[in-house]
Coordinates of C-alpha atoms in Angstrom, one line a residue:
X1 CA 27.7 1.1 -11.5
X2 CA 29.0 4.7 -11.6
X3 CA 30.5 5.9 -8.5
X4 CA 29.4 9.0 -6.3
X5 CA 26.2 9.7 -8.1
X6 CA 23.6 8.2 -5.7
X7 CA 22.7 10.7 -2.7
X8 CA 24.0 9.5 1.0
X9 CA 21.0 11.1 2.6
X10 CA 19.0 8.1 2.5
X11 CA 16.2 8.4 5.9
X12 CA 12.9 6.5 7.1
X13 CA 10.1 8.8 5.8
X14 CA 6.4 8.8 6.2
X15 CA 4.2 8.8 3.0
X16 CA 0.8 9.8 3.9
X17 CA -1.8 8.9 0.9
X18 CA -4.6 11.9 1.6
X19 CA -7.0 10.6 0.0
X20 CA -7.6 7.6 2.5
X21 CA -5.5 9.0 5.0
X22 CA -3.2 5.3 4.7
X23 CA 0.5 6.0 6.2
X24 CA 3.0 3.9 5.0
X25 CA 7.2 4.6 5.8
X26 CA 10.2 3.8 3.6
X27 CA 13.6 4.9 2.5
X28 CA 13.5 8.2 1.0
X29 CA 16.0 11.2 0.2
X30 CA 12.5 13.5 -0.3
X31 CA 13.0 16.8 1.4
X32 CA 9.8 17.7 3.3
X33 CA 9.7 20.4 5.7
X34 CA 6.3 18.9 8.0
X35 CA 6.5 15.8 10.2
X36 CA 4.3 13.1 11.3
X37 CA 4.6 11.0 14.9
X38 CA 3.9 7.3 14.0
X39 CA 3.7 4.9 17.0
X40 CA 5.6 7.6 19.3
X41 CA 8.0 8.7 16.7
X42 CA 8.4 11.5 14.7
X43 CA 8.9 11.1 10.5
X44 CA 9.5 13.7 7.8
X45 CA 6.0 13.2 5.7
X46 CA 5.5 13.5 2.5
X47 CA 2.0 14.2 1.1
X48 CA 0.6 11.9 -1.8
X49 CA -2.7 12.6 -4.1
X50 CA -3.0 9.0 -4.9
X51 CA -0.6 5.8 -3.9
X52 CA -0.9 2.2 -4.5
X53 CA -3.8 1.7 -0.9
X54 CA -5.7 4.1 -3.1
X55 CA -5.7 3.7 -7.5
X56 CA -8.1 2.4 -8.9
X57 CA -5.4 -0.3 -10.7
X58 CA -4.3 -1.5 -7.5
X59 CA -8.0 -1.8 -5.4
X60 CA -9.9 -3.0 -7.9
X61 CA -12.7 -0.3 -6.9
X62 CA -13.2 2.7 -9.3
X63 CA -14.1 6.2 -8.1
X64 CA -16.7 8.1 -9.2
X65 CA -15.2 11.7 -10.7
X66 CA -17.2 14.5 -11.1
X67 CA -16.5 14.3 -14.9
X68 CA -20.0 16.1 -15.9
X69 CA -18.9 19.1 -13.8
X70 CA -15.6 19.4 -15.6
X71 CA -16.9 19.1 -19.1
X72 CA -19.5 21.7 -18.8
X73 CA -16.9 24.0 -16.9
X74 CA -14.3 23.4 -20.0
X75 CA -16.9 24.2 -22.2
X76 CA -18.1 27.4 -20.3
X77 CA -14.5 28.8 -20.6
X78 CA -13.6 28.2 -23.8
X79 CA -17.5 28.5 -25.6
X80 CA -16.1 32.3 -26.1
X81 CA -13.4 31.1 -28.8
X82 CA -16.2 29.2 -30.4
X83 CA -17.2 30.5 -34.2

């Protein structure tokens, strides 16, 4: 392994999924300017769309997406391109 390339800034940070609100911490060198007190103590946090508590892959559950919406919205904006 190469020396002096891996950062030294390793810290305990909380990952907060926002979609189920499921906290989890770990190692991270993520730079995050908000915080988040977990059983009295106070983490950097860093916000996730989707983690592992949360996909689809991972649950077993699918979610139902608003796909209908976003077809007729793509189609709105680009039916003045149409021929």
């Amino acid at each position: 392994m190469r020396k002096d390339i891996h950062p030294e800034n390793y810290r305990l940070v909380a990952f907060k999924d926002m979609s189920n609100d499921e906290v989890f911490l770990t190692k991270s060198t993520a730079n995050t300017k908000e915080t988040l007190d977990v059983d009295g103590v106070e983490y950097p946090l860093v916000k996730l769309e989707i983690s592992r508590t949360s996909h689809p892959f991972y649950t077993g559950k699918s979610k139902l997406i608003d796909t209908a919406g976003r077809i007729d919205k793509f189609k709105n904006k680009y039916a003045k391109f149409k021929k």
